[in-house]
Short mmCIF file of C-alpha atoms in Angstrom, two decimals:
data_model
loop_
_atom_site.label_atom_id
_atom_site.label_comp_id
_atom_site.label_asym_id
_atom_site.label_seq_id
_atom_site.Cartn_x
_atom_site.Cartn_y
_atom_site.Cartn_z
CA MET V 1 -11.78 -18.30 9.98
CA GLU V 2 -10.06 -16.76 12.96
CA THR V 3 -8.03 -13.64 12.11
CA ARG V 4 -5.00 -14.71 14.10
CA GLN V 5 -4.79 -18.01 12.23
CA VAL V 6 -4.89 -16.24 8.87
CA VAL V 7 -2.08 -13.86 9.82
CA GLU V 8 0.04 -16.69 11.21
CA ARG V 9 -0.37 -18.61 7.95
CA ALA V 10 0.48 -15.58 5.79
CA VAL V 11 3.74 -15.69 3.86
CA VAL V 12 5.01 -12.36 2.53
CA ARG V 13 7.31 -12.47 -0.49
CA GLU V 14 8.24 -10.44 -3.55
CA ALA V 15 5.75 -10.60 -6.39
CA ARG V 16 6.74 -12.60 -9.45
CA PRO V 17 5.58 -12.11 -13.06
CA GLU V 18 3.06 -14.92 -12.68
CA ASP V 19 1.43 -12.94 -9.84
CA ASP V 20 0.77 -9.83 -11.94
CA ALA V 21 -2.78 -10.62 -13.07
CA VAL V 22 -3.91 -11.77 -9.62
CA VAL V 23 -2.36 -8.72 -7.92
CA GLY V 24 -3.89 -6.35 -10.47
CA ASP V 25 -7.36 -7.83 -10.05
CA LEU V 26 -6.94 -7.84 -6.26
CA LEU V 27 -6.06 -4.11 -6.29
CA VAL V 28 -9.03 -3.18 -8.47
CA GLU V 29 -11.47 -5.28 -6.45
CA ALA V 30 -10.17 -4.10 -3.08
CA PHE V 31 -10.07 -0.41 -3.96
CA LEU V 32 -13.47 -0.43 -5.67
CA THR V 33 -15.10 -2.35 -2.83
CA GLN V 34 -13.60 -0.30 -0.01
CA TYR V 35 -14.18 3.08 -1.61
CA ALA V 36 -17.72 2.11 -2.59
CA LYS V 37 -18.45 1.43 1.09
CA LYS V 38 -16.54 4.27 2.73
CA LEU V 39 -16.37 6.96 0.03
CA PRO V 40 -19.28 6.37 -2.36
CA GLU V 41 -18.46 9.54 -4.30
CA VAL V 42 -15.17 8.02 -5.49
CA VAL V 43 -15.44 6.52 -8.96
CA TYR V 44 -12.65 4.55 -10.61
CA GLY V 45 -12.52 4.99 -14.37
CA GLU V 46 -11.07 2.55 -16.86
CA GLU V 47 -7.72 4.39 -16.95
CA ARG V 48 -7.26 4.05 -13.18
CA LYS V 49 -8.23 0.38 -13.34
CA ARG V 50 -5.62 -0.15 -16.08
CA GLU V 51 -2.99 1.55 -13.89
CA LEU V 52 -3.87 -0.68 -10.93
CA ARG V 53 -3.68 -3.79 -13.12
CA ASP V 54 -0.29 -2.84 -14.60
CA VAL V 55 1.70 -4.67 -11.96
CA ALA V 56 4.46 -5.61 -14.41
CA SER V 57 5.35 -1.93 -14.90
CA ARG V 58 5.18 -1.32 -11.15
CA ARG V 59 7.60 -4.20 -10.48
CA LYS V 60 10.14 -2.51 -12.79
CA VAL V 61 10.35 0.59 -10.56
CA ALA V 62 9.28 -0.69 -7.13
CA THR V 63 9.42 -3.71 -4.87
CA VAL V 64 5.97 -5.28 -4.97
CA LEU V 65 5.25 -7.60 -2.07
CA VAL V 66 2.43 -10.10 -1.82
CA ALA V 67 0.88 -11.97 1.09
CA GLU V 68 -0.04 -15.59 0.47
CA VAL V 69 -2.34 -17.72 2.57
CA ASP V 70 -2.51 -21.41 1.70
CA GLY V 71 -0.71 -20.68 -1.60
CA GLN V 72 -3.18 -18.00 -2.68
CA VAL V 73 -2.16 -14.33 -3.14
CA VAL V 74 -4.50 -12.37 -0.85
CA GLY V 75 -2.67 -9.08 -0.26
CA THR V 76 -0.14 -6.68 -1.73
CA VAL V 77 1.84 -3.49 -1.18
CA ALA V 78 4.45 -1.64 -3.24
CA LEU V 79 7.56 0.18 -2.00
CA PHE V 80 9.48 2.63 -4.18
CA LYS V 81 13.13 3.46 -3.44
CA PRO V 82 14.17 7.10 -3.07
CA GLY V 83 14.49 8.67 -6.50
CA ALA V 84 12.56 5.89 -8.26
CA PRO V 85 10.51 6.94 -11.29
CA ASP V 86 7.04 8.08 -10.21
CA THR V 87 7.90 8.23 -6.51
CA GLU V 88 5.60 10.49 -4.53
CA ALA V 89 7.90 10.73 -1.51
CA TRP V 90 8.54 14.36 -0.67
CA LEU V 91 11.54 13.75 1.57
CA PRO V 92 14.98 13.21 -0.01
CA ASN V 93 15.94 9.83 1.48
CA ALA V 94 12.52 8.27 1.88
CA ALA V 95 10.78 5.24 0.44
CA ASP V 96 7.28 5.66 -0.99
CA LEU V 97 4.67 3.12 0.13
CA ARG V 98 1.64 2.56 -2.10
CA GLY V 99 -1.15 0.21 -2.97
CA LEU V 100 -1.71 -1.64 0.29
CA ALA V 101 -4.67 -3.91 -0.37
CA THR V 102 -6.10 -7.26 0.64
CA ALA V 103 -8.49 -9.52 -1.21
CA VAL V 104 -12.10 -8.77 -0.33
CA SER V 105 -12.40 -12.33 0.99
CA HIS V 106 -9.70 -11.48 3.56
CA HIS V 107 -10.70 -7.94 4.57
CA GLY V 108 -10.39 -7.51 8.31
CA ALA V 109 -8.11 -10.55 8.67
CA GLY V 110 -5.12 -8.48 9.77
CA LEU V 111 -3.05 -9.03 6.61
CA GLY V 112 -2.08 -5.36 6.45
CA ARG V 113 0.20 -5.90 9.43
CA PRO V 114 2.58 -8.49 7.93
CA LEU V 115 2.62 -6.63 4.60
CA LEU V 116 3.53 -3.35 6.30
CA ASP V 117 6.04 -5.09 8.58
CA ALA V 118 7.78 -6.51 5.50
CA ALA V 119 7.70 -3.23 3.57
CA GLU V 120 9.04 -1.23 6.51
CA ALA V 121 11.77 -3.84 7.10
CA ARG V 122 12.75 -3.57 3.43
CA ALA V 123 12.90 0.23 3.73
CA ARG V 124 15.20 -0.11 6.75
CA GLU V 125 17.43 -2.49 4.76
CA TRP V 126 17.68 0.19 2.09
CA GLY V 127 18.95 2.62 4.74
CA VAL V 128 16.25 5.22 4.17
CA ASP V 129 15.36 7.81 6.78
CA ALA V 130 11.60 7.44 6.41
CA VAL V 131 8.64 5.92 4.61
CA CYS V 132 6.20 8.34 2.99
CA LEU V 133 2.67 7.52 1.89
CA HIS V 134 -0.55 9.20 0.86
CA VAL V 135 -4.13 8.53 1.89
CA ARG V 136 -7.16 9.80 0.00
CA ARG V 137 -8.80 12.62 1.95
CA GLY V 138 -11.81 11.20 3.73
CA ALA V 139 -10.39 7.69 4.19
CA VAL V 140 -10.29 8.22 7.94
CA GLY V 141 -10.03 4.55 8.91
CA VAL V 142 -7.04 4.04 6.63
CA ALA V 143 -5.31 7.10 8.06
CA ARG V 144 -5.97 5.86 11.62
CA MET V 145 -4.43 2.47 10.79
CA TYR V 146 -1.20 4.14 9.65
CA MET V 147 -1.12 6.49 12.64
CA ARG V 148 -1.43 3.50 15.01
CA ARG V 149 1.76 2.18 13.37
CA GLY V 150 3.59 5.43 14.10
CA TYR V 151 3.02 7.38 10.89
CA ALA V 152 2.45 11.09 11.42
CA ARG V 153 0.39 13.49 9.31
CA GLU V 154 2.68 15.81 7.33
CA PRO V 155 0.70 18.34 5.26
CA VAL V 156 3.82 19.58 3.45
CA GLY V 157 3.69 16.35 1.43
CA ASP V 158 0.00 16.61 0.47
CA LEU V 159 -0.87 16.17 -3.21
CA ASP V 160 -3.74 18.18 -4.65
CA LEU V 161 -4.26 16.36 -7.94
CA PRO V 162 -6.95 17.16 -10.53
CA THR V 163 -9.13 14.21 -9.48
CA VAL V 164 -8.15 13.60 -5.86
CA PHE V 165 -6.64 15.20 -2.76
CA LEU V 166 -4.08 12.97 -1.06
CA GLU V 167 -3.02 13.58 2.53
CA ALA V 168 0.61 12.83 3.38
CA TYR V 169 1.90 10.66 6.23
CA VAL V 170 5.45 9.75 7.20
CA LEU V 171 7.12 7.15 9.38
CA ARG V 172 10.57 8.36 10.40
CA PHE V 173 13.19 5.82 11.42
CA LYS V 174 15.32 6.56 14.46
CA LYS V 175 19.02 6.64 13.75
CA ASP V 176 21.31 4.65 16.05
#
């Protein structure tokens, strides 16, 4: 399947309750598979898997987007408004982007682009100044993908959590 064809057929929309199970499984599978390849020392416990699968709770506090190809959900990303519960944005008027993932069957198909385009467009509609996100330290390819889109490393937003160190990146929107 040619990558360009997949991206052209992708439809990005807001997740619905009936998508929750598929999105949760997609997140677990994508994160486990990618980290197993690129960061073999990363282990996801049952609690983290439960968090990833709890899409219904995430939809209550964030806009969860999905990418569909031929009617099948094959990608997702979540965007939290400034001040939303559990936001990790460190800037006052910034959205928080999290959980970008594609189905393992569609890795490398370019689906991150339309998902990020839609999330960033939504953030602009909200009138925010920036989009903040975090990348697990060591996930160099992921960080490079965001930097190619214009995100800049901003260590002031780093999170040193008990089980993981997350490096901060920000995409600032130009004001007219």
